[in-house]
Coordinates of C-alpha atoms in Angstrom, one line a residue:
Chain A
X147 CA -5.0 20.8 25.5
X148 CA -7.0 24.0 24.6
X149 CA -4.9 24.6 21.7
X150 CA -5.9 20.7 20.9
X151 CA -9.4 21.8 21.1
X152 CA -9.3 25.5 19.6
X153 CA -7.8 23.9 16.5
X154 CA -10.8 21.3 16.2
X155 CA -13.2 24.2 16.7
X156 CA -11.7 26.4 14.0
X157 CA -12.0 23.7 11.3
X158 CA -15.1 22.9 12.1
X159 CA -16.4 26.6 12.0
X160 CA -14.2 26.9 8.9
X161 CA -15.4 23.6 7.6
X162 CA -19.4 24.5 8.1
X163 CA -19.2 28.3 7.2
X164 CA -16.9 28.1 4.4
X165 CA -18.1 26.0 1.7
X166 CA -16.9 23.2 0.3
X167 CA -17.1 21.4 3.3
X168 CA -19.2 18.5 5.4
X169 CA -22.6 19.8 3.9
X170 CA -21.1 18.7 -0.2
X171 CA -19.8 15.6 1.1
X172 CA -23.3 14.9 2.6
X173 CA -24.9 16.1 -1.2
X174 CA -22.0 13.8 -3.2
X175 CA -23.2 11.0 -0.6
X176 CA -26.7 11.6 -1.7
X177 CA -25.6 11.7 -5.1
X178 CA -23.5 8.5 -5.3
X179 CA -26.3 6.5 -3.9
X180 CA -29.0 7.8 -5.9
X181 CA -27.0 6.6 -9.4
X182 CA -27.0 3.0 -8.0
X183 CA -30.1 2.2 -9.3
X184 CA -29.7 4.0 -12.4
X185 CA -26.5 1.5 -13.0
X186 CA -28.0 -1.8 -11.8
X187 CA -31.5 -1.4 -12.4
X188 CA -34.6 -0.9 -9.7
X189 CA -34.6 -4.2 -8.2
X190 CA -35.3 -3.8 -4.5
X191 CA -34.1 -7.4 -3.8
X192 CA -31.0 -7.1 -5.6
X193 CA -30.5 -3.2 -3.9
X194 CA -31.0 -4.5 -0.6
X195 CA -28.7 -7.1 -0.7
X196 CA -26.1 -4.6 -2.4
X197 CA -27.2 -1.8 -0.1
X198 CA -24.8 -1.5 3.2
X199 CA -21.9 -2.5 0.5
X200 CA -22.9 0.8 -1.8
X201 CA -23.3 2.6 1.6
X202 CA -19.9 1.9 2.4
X203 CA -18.3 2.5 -0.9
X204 CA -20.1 5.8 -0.8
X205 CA -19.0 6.8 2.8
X206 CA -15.1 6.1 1.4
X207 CA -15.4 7.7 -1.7
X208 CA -17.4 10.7 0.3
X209 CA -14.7 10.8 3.1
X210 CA -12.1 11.2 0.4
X211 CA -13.8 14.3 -1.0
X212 CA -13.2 16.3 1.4
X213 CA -9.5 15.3 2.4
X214 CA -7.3 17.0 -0.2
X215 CA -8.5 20.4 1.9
X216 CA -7.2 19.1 5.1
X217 CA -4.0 20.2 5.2
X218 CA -3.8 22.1 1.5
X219 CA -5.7 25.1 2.8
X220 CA -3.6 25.5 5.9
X221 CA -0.5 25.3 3.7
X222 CA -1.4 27.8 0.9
X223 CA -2.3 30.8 3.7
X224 CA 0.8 30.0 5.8
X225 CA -1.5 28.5 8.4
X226 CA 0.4 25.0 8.3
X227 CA 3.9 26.5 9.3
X228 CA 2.5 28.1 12.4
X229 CA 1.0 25.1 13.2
X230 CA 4.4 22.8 13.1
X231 CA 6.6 25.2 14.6
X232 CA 3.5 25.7 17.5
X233 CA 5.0 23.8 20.7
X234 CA 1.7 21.4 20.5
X235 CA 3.4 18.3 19.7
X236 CA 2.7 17.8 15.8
X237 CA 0.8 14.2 16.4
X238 CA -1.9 16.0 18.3
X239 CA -2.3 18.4 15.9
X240 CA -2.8 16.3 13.1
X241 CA -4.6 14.5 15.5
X242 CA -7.2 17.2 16.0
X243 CA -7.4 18.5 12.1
X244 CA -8.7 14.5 12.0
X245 CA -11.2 14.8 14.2
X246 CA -12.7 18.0 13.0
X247 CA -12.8 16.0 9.5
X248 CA -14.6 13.3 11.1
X249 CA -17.2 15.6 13.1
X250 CA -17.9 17.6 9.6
X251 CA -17.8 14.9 7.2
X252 CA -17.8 11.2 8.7
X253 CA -20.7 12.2 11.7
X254 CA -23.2 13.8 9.2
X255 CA -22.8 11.1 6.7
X256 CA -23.4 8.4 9.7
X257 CA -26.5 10.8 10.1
X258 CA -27.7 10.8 6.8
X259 CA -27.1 6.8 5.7
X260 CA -30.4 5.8 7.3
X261 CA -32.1 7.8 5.2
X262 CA -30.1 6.9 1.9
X263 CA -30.9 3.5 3.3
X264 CA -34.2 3.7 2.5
X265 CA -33.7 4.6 -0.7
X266 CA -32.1 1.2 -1.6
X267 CA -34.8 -0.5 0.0
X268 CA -32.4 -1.1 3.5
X269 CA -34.4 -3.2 5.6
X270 CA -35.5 -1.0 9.3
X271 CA -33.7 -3.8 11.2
X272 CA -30.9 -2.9 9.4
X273 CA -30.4 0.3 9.9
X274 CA -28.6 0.7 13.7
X275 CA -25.9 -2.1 12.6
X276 CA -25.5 0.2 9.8
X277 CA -25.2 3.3 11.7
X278 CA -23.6 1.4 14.8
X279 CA -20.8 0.1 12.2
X280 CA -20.8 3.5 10.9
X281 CA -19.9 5.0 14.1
X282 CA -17.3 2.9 14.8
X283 CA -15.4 2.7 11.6
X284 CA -15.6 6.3 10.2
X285 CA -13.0 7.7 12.1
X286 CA -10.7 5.1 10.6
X287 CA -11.5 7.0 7.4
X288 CA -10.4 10.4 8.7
X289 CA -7.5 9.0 10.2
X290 CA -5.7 7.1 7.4
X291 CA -7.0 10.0 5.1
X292 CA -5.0 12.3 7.3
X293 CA -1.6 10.6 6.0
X294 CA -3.0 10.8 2.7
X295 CA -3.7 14.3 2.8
X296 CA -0.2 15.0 4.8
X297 CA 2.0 13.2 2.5
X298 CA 0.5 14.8 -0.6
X299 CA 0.9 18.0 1.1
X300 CA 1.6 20.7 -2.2
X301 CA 1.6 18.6 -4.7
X302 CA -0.6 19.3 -7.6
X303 CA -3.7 17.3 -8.2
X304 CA -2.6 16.2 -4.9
X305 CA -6.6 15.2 -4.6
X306 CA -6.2 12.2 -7.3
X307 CA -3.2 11.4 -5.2
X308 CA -4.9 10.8 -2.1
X309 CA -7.1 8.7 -3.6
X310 CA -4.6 6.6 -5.0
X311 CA -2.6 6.4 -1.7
X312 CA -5.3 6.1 0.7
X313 CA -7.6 3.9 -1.1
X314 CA -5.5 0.4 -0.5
X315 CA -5.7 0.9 3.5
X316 CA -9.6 1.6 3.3
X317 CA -9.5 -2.0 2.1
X318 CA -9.9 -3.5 6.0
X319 CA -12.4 -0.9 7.1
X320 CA -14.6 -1.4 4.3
X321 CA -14.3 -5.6 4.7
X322 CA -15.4 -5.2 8.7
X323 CA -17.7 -2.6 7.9
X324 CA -19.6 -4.5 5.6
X325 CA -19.8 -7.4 7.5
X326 CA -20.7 -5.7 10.8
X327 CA -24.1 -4.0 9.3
X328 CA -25.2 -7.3 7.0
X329 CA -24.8 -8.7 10.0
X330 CA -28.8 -8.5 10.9
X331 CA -29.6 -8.9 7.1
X332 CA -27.7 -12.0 6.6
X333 CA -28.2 -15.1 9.0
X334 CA -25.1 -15.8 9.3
X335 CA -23.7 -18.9 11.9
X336 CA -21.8 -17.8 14.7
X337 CA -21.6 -13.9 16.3
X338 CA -20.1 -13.0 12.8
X339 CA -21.7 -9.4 13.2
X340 CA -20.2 -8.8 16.8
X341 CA -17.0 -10.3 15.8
X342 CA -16.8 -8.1 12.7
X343 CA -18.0 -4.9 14.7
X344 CA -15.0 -5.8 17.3
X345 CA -12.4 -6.0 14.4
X346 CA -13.7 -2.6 12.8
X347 CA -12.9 -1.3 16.3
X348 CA -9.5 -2.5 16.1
X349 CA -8.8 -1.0 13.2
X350 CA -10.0 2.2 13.8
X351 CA -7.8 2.0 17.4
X352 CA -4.4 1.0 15.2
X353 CA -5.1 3.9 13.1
X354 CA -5.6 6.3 16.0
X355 CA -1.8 5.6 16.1
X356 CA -0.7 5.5 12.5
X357 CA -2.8 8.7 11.4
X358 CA -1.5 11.3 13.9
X359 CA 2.1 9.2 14.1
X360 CA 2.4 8.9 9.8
X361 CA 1.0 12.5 9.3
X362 CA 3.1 13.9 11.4
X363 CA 6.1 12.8 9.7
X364 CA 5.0 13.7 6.6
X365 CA 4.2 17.1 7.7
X366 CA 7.5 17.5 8.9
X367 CA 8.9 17.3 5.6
X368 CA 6.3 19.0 3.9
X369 CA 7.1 22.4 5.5
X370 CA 10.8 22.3 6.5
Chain B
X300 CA 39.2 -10.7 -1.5
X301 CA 40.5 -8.6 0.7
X302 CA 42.8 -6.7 -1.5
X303 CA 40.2 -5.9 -3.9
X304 CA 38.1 -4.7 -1.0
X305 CA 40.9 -2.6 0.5
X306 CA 41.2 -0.9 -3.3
X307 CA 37.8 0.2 -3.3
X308 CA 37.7 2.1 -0.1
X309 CA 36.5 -0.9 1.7
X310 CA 38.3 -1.3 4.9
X311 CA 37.0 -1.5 8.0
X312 CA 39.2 -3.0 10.4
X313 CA 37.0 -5.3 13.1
X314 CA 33.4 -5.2 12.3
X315 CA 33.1 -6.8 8.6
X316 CA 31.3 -3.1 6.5
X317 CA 29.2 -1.1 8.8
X318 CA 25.7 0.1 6.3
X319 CA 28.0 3.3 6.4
X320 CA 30.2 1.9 4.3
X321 CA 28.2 1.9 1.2
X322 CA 26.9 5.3 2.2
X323 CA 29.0 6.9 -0.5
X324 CA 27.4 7.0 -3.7
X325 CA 30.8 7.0 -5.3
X326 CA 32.0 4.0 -3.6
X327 CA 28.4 2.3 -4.6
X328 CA 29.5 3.2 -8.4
X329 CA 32.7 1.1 -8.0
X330 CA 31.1 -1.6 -5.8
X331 CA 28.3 -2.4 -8.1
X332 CA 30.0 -2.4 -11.2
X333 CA 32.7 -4.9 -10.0
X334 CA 29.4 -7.0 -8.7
X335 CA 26.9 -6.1 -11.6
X336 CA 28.3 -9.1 -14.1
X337 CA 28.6 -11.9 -11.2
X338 CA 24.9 -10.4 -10.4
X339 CA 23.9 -10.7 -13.7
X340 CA 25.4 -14.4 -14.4
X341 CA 24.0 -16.4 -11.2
X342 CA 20.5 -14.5 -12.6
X343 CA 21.6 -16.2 -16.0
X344 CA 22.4 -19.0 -14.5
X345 CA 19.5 -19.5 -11.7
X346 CA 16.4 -18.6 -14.5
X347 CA 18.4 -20.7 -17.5
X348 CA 18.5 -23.9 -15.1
X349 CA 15.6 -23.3 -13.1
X350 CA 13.4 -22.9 -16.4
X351 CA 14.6 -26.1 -17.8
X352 CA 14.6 -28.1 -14.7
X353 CA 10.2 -27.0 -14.3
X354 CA 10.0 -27.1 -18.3
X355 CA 11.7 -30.4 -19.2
X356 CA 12.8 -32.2 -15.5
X357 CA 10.0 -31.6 -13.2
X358 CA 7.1 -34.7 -14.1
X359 CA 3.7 -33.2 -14.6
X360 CA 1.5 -33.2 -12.0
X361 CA -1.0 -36.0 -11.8
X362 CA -3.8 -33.5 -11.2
X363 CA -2.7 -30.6 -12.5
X364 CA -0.8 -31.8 -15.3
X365 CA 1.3 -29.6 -17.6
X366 CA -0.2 -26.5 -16.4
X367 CA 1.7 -26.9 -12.8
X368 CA 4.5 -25.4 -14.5
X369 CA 3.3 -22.3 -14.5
X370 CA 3.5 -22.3 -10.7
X371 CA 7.2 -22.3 -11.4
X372 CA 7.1 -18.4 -12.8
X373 CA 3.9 -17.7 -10.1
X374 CA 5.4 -18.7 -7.0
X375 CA 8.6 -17.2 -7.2
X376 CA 7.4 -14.5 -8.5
X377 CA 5.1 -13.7 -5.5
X378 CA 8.0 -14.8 -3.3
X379 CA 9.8 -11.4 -5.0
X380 CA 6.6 -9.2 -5.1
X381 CA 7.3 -9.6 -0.5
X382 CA 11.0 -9.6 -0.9
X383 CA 10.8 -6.0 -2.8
X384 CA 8.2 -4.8 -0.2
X385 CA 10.6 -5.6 2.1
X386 CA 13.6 -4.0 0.5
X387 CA 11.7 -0.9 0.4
X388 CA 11.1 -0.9 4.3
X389 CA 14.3 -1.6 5.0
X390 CA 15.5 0.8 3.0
X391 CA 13.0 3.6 4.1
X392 CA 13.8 2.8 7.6
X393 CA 17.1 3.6 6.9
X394 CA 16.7 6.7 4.6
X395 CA 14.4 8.4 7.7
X396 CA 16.4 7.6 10.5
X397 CA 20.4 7.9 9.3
X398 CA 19.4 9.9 6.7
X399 CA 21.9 7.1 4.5
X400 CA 22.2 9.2 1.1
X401 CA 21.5 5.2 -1.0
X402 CA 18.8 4.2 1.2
X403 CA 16.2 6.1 -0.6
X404 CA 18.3 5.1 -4.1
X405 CA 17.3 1.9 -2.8
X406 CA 13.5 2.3 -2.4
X407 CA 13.1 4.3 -5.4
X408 CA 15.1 1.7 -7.5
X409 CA 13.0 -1.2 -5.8
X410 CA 9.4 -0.2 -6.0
X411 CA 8.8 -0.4 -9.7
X412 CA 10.6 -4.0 -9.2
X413 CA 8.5 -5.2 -6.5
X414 CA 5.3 -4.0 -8.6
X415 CA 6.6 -5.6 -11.7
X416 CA 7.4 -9.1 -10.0
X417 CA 3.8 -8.7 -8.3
X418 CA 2.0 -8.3 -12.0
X419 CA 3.7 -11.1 -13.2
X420 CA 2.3 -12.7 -10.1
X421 CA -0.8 -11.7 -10.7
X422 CA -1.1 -12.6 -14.7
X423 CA 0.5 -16.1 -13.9
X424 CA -2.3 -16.8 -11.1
X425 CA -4.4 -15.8 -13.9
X426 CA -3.1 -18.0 -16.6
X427 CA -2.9 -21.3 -14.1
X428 CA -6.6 -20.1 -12.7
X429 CA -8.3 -20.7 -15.9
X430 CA -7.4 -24.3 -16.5
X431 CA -7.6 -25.1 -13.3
X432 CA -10.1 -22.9 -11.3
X433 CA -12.0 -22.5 -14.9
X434 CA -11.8 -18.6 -14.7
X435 CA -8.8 -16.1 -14.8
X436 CA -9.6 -14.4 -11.7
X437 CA -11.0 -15.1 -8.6
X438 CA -11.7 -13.0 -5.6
X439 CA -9.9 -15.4 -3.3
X440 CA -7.6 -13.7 -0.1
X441 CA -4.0 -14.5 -1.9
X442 CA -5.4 -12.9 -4.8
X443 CA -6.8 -9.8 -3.2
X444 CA -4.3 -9.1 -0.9
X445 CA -1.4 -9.4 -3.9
X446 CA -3.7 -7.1 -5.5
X447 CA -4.0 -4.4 -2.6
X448 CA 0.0 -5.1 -2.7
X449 CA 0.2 -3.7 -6.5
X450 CA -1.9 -0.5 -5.7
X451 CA 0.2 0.2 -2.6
X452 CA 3.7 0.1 -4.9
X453 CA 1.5 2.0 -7.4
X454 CA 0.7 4.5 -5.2
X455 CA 4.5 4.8 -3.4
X456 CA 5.6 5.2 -7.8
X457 CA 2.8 7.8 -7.6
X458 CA 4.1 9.7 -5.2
X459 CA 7.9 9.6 -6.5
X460 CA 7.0 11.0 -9.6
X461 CA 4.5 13.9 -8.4
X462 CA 6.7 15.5 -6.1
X463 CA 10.1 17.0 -7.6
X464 CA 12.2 17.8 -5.2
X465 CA 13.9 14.2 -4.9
X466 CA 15.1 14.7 -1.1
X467 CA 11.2 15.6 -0.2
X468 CA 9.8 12.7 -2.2
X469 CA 12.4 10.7 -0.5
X470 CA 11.3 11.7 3.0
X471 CA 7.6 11.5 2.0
X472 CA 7.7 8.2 0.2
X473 CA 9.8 6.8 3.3
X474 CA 7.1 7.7 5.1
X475 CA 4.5 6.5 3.2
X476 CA 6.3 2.5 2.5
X477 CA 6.4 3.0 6.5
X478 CA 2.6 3.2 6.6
X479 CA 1.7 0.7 3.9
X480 CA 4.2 -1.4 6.6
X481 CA 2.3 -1.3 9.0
X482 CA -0.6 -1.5 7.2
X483 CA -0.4 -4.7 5.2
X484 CA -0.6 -7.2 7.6
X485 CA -4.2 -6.3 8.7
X486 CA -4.9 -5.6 5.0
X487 CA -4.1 -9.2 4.8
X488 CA -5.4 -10.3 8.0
X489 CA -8.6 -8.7 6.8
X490 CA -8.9 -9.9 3.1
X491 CA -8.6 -13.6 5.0
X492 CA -11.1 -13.3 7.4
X493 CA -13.3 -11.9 4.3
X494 CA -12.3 -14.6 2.2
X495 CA -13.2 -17.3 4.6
X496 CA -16.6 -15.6 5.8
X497 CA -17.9 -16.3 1.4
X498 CA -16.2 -19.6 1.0
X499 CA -14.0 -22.2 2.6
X500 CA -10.5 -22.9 2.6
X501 CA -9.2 -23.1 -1.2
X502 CA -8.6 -26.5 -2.1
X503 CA -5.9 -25.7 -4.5
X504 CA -3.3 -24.4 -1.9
X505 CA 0.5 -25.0 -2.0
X506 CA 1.6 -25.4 0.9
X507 CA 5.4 -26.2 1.3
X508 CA 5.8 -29.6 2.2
X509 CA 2.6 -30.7 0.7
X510 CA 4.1 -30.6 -2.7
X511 CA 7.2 -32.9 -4.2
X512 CA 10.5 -32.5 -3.8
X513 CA 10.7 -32.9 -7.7
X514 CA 8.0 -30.0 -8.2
X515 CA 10.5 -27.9 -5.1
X516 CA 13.7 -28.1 -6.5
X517 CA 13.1 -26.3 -9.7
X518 CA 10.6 -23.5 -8.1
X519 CA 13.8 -23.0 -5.6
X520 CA 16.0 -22.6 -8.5
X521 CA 13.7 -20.4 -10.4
X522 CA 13.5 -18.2 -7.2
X523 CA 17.3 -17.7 -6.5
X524 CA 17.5 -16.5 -10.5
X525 CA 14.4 -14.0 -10.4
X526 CA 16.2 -13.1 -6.9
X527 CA 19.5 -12.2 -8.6
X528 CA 18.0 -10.6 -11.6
X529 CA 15.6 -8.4 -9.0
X530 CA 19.3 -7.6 -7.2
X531 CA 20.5 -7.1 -10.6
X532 CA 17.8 -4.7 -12.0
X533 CA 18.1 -3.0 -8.9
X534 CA 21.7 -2.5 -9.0
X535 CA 21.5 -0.6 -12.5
X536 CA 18.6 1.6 -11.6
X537 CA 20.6 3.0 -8.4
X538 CA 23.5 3.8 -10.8
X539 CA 21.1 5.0 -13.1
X540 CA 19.3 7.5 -10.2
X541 CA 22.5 7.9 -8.6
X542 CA 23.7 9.3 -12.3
X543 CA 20.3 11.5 -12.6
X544 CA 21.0 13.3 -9.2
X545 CA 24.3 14.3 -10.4
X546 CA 23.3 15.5 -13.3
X547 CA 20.3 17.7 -11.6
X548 CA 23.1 19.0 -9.3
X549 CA 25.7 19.7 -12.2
X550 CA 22.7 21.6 -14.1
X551 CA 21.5 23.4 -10.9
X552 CA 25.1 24.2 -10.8
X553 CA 25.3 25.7 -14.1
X554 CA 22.0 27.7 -13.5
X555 CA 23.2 29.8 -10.3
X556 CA 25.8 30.5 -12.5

């Protein structure tokens, strides 16, 4: 286990000292958000109703940023075949490069939506759904992204590739999401928020499986 | 029967083939050209009928009128945009675990199949929608989750086509029709329960037995030719790939000397 947890603190050191990682994903968060209005216009009744929707789309579009570097950098320095011929079973480490991804780019984005709330006029009472659904669903993003990132592995533009692969499976995350933080906004009949937040649990449980499972696998025939 | 079988390499004893018996690309060659124009004349057959049975047979519905003939292209067509899904899990299944040398022929020849038959879905939903629903496209669960279908076979084509080496794309895109797999039924679990939350039940749903057995026959018909002609189409893009890797090798060939 302390290989598991040596190779979550190297990417996070290499995530936060190095740049290019959580701290841009945080500023093209920022940035995303901020154009809303320019697009649609300064109504605050039409932002908040739109507002945990473009605060999901922005945390997707944010996670994705950042996952063409996941595995890319360890393969262009030779890190990626130590790491697959490293008697740590292969699932863990993907497993672990995932959860570094989360802590640098899903956990300060959590951090900062509050605030970006705000900014499209997010009611207060909204804001711990928000963050609660946040919480819960975001590692669903770095998960699914790390089969993304594994099976496009040295390809070129493998980036726009991600996208296009990992973009379909965000679909689920993105409906429960949603639902879970309107859920105070929105009157809604029935526990519809709790139900929702339960269901973006489950999905971010199945793909604690299929990320380090499907990542794996396409890491193995990445590097062989 | 049988002789012809035995001539082509085809003779296992008690159990009928094993999958291993198609397992030679060379074999395959002489297979599917022996089948290809039998393939290709129950397609014939199954779209030629089945057209004219929903075109001139079938009555028009009393609600729907003449526009429930489009449902004769759209269903069966959806029907195929599942069956090539599935084709391309069984056949990645296969291509990761016995390593079968077709099996990812298969997939490869399948996907851009599957994602054809799913557009057509798609722009026949379209077509019947605007009569009838007074729009082309509606954010309604079937609709969505055939959509999230499309960019998941658009993706797996993605994937074939970045990465060169065709035994690594192979692996990879296995891998990845494996994920999507797994993946689509709670994309389309999901895309329900979202559906339902912003409106209720559509009315306009076909349900098997709800409709006529004079509205059935012909969408059956129409489905057994588009499922030849998808069997067809599939056959001659496997001899086409299976043609392309041989020439790659012979070339290769050449090159080290």
């Amino acid at each position: 286990m302390s290989a598991f947890w040596a190779l979550v603190q190297r990417d996070v050191r290499l995530a936060t000292r190095v740049g290019g990682g959580g701290g841009m994903a945080v500023f093209f968060f920022l940035i995303v958000l901020s154009i809303v209005p320019f697009g649609i216009g300064p109504d605050l009744n039409l932002l908040t109703r739109i507002a945990p929707g473009m605060l999901w789309v922005a945390l997707l579009l944010s996670a994705l940023l950042t996952l063409d570097r996941l595995f890319q950098a360890d393969q262009e320095d030779g890190t990626l075949d130590l790491l697959v011929m490293a008697p740590q079973p292969l699932e863990l480490t993907v497993l672990a490069k995932a959860i570094s991804h989360w802590l640098t780019t899903g956990l300060p984005l959590v951090v900062a939506a509050p605030l970006l709330g705000l900014m499209l006029n997010l009611p207060l009472d909204g804001m711990l759904p928000l963050m609660g659904a946040m919480l819960v669903g975001s590692p669903a993003l770095s998960l699914l992204g790390a089969v993304g990132a594994a099976l496009a592995v040295g390809v070129r533009r493998g980036g726009l590739l991600i996208s296009l692969l990992v973009l379909p499976f965000y679909v689920p995350v993105l409906i429960f999401g949603v639902s879970a933080s309107r859920a105070a906004l929105v009157a809604v009949p029935g526990d519809l928020g709790g139900q929702s937040l339960l269901l973006l649990g489950a999905v971010s449980l199945a793909s604690l499986v299929v990320g380090p499972v499907g990542g794996a696998a396409a890491l193995r025939v990445a590097v062989k | 029967m049988t002789c012809r079988f035995v001539a082509l390499g085809l003779h296992q004893t008690d159990m009928a083939w094993s999958i291993h018996t198609f397992a030679n690309p060379t074999r395959f060659m002489r297979f599917s050209a022996i089948v290809l124009p039998y393939v290709w004349a129950l397609a014939g057959a199954g779209i030629g009928i089945g057209l004219y049975l929903s075109f001139f047979v079938a009555p028009p519905d009393y609600q729907q009128g003449d526009s429930v003939r489009i449902m004769f292209v759209h269903v069966p067509a959806a029907w195929l945009s599942q069956f090539g899904y599935g084709i391309m899990v069984a056949s990645s299944i296969m291509a990761l675990i016995f390593r079968h040398p077709l099996a990812d022929v298969a997939a490869k020849s399948a996907a851009p199949i599957g994602a054809v038959f799913t557009f057509l879905a798609l722009v026949a939903g379209g077509l019947w929608g605007k009569p009838m629903w007074g729009t082309y496209w509606v954010w309604d669960a079937r609709t969505t989750s055939t959509l999230v279908l499309l960019f998941i076979y658009l993706g797996y084509m993605a994937l074939w086509v970045t990465i060169e080496d065709p035994n690594r794309a192979a692996r990879v895109a296995a891998v990845l029709a494996l994920v999507g797999a797994v993946n689509l039924p709670i994309i389309r679990f999901s895309v329900d329960w979202w559906n339902t939350l912003h409106q209720p039940a559509s009315v306009f749903r076909l349900d098997g037995p709800t409709i006529h057995s004079s509205l059935l026959w012909p969408l059956f018909v129409v489905a057994i030719g588009f499922t030849f002609f998808f069997l067809g189409v599939m056959m001659v893009r496997m001899r086409a790939e299976i043609l392309r890797r041989r020439v790659r090798t012979l070339q290769m060939q050449q090159a080290a000397g």
